[in-house]
C-alpha positions as a Python dict, from the first residue, in 0.01 Angstrom:
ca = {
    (1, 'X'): (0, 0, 0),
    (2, 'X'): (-109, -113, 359),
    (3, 'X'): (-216, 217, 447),
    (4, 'X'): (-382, 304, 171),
    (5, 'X'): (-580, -46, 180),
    (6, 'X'): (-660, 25, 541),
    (7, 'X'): (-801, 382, 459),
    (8, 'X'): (-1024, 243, 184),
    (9, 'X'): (-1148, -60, 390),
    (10, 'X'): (-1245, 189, 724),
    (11, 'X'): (-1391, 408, 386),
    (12, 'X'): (-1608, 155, 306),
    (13, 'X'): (-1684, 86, 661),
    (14, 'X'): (-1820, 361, 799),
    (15, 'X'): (-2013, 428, 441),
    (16, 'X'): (-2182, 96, 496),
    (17, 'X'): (-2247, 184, 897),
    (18, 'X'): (-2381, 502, 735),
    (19, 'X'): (-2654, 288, 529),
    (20, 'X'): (-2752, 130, 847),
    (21, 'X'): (-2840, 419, 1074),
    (22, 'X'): (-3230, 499, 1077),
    (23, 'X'): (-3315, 736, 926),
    (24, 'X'): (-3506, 1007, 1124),
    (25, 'X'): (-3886, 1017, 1132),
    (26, 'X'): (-4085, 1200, 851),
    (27, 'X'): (-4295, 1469, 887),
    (28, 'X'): (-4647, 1372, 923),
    (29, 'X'): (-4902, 1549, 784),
    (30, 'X'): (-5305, 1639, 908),
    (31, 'X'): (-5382, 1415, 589),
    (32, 'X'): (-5191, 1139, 638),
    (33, 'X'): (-5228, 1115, 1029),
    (34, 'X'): (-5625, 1117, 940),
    (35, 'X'): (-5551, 906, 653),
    (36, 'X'): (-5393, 610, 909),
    (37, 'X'): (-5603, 654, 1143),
    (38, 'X'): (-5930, 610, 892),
    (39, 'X'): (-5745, 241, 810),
    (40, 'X'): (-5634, 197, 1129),
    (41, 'X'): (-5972, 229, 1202),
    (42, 'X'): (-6136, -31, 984),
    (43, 'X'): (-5828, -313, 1022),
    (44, 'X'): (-5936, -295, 1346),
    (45, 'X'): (-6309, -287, 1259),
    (46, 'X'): (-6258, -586, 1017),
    (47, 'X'): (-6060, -762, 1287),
    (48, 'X'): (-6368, -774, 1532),
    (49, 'X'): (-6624, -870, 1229),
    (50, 'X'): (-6732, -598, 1229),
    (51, 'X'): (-6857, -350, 893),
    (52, 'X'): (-6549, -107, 723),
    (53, 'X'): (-6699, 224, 778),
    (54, 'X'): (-6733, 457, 462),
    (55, 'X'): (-6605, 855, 394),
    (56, 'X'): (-6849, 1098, 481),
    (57, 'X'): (-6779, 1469, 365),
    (58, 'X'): (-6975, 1626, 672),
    (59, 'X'): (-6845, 1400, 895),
    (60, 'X'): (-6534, 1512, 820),
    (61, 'X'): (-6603, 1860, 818),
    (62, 'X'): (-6700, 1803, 1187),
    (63, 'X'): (-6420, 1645, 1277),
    (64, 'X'): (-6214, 1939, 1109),
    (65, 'X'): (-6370, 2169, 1315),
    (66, 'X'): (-6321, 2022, 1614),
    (67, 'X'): (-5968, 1897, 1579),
    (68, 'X'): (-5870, 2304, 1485),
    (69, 'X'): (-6104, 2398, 1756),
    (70, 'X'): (-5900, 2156, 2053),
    (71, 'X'): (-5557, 2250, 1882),
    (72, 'X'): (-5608, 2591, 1870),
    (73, 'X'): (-5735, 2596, 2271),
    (74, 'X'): (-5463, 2321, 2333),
    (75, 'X'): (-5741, 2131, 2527),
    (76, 'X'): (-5939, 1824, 2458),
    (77, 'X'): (-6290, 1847, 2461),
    (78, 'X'): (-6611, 1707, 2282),
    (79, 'X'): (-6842, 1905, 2021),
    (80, 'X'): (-7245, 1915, 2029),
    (81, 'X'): (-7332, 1576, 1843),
    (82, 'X'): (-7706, 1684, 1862),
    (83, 'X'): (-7664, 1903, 1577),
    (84, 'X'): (-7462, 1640, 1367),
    (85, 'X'): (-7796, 1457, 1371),
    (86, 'X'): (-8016, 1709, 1165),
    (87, 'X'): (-7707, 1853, 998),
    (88, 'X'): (-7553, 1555, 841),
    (89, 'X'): (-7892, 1366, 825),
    (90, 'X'): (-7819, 1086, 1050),
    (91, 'X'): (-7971, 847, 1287),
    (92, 'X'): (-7668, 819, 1523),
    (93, 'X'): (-7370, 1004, 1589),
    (94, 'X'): (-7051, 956, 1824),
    (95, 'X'): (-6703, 1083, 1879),
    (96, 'X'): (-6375, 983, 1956),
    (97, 'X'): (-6103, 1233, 2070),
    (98, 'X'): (-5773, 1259, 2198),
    (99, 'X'): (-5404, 1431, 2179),
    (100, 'X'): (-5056, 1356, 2223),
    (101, 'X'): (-5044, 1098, 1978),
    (102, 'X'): (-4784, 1092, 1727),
    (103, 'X'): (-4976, 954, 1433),
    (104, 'X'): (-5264, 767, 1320),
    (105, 'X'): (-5196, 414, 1344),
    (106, 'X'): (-5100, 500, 1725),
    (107, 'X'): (-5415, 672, 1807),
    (108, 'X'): (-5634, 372, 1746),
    (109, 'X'): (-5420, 131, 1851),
    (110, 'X'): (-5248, 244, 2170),
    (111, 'X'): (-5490, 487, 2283),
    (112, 'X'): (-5857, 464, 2187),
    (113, 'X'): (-5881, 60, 2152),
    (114, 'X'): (-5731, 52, 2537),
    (115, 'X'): (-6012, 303, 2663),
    (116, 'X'): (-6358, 96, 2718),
    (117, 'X'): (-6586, 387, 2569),
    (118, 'X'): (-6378, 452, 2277),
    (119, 'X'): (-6301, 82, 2190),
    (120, 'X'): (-6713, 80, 2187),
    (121, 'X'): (-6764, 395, 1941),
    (122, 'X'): (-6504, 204, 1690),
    (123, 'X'): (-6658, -167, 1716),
    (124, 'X'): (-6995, -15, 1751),
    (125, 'X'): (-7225, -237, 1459),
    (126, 'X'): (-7468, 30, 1363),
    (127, 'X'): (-7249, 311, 1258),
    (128, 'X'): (-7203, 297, 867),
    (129, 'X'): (-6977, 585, 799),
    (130, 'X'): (-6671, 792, 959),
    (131, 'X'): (-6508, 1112, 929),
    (132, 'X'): (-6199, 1190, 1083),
    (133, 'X'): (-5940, 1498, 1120),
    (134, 'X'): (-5592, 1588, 1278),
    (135, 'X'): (-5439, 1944, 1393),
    (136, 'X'): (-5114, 2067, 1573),
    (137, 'X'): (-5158, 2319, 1800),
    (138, 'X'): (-4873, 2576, 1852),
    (139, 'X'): (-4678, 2340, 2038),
    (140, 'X'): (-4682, 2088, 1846),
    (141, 'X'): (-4896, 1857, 1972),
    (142, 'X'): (-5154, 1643, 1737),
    (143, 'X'): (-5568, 1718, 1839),
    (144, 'X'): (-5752, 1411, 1719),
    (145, 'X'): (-6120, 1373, 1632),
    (146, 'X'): (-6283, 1096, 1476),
    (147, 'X'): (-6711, 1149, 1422),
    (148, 'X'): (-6913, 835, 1380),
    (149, 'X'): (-7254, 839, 1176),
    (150, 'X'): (-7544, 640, 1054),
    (151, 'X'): (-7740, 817, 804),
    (152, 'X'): (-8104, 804, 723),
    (153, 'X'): (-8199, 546, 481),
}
């Protein structure tokens, strides 16, 4: 009786040592690392006073572009914002990249908010509206690129 007590108590044990492990980290997808990074993005906007920035489709087609672009070189690297001007009919226009990040929330946070010209592009007043876009590259590693605009009135 013991022994079977015993057995059913270590049971119960190592099921409840079971419900305690962490469970291991979730795939994350291009959406929702864009997705977390977009909030990410205005928490830390609305932090600093500043504006949330709104959606723009061609915005985020340009940051599509470029994130496949840098993932499928494996390289970082900036696009021609001079075209963004006349093509998405704005005023201004800046970029944020970067890579090696595992997912949104981190990208902001722990890597463009601690790098002076980045930290400027995302608490910059006059930009309005934000597209932004993340690829793996063969490797594995996340490509990052976040457009800032200000259309015309």
């Amino acid at each position: 009786m013991l022994a079977r007590l015993g057995t059913a108590l270590l049971g119960l044990a190592l099921a409840a040592a079971v419900l305690v492990l962490p469970s291991p980290a979730q795939a994350v997808t291009p959406t929702e690392y864009a997705s977390a990074a977009f909030s990410t993005t205005n928490k830390v906007r609305a932090n600093h006073d500043r504006a949330k920035l709104k959606a723009s489709t061609c915005l985020k087609k340009a940051a599509v572009r470029q994130a496949k672009l840098m993932a499928g070189k494996s390289d970082i690297f900036h696009q021609l914002l001079g075209p963004l001007l006349d093509g998405c009919l704005l005023t201004m226009v800046g970029e944020n990249v970067a890579y090696g990040y595992p997912d949104g929330k981190t990208v902001v946070r722990k890597g463009w908010m601690k790098s002076p010209g980045h930290r400027a592009n995302i608490l910059r007043k006059g930009y309005t509206h934000m597209g932004i876009a993340a690829r793996k590259s063969d490797e594995g590693v996340w490509y990052v690129a976040q457009v800032f605009g200000t259309p015309l009135s």
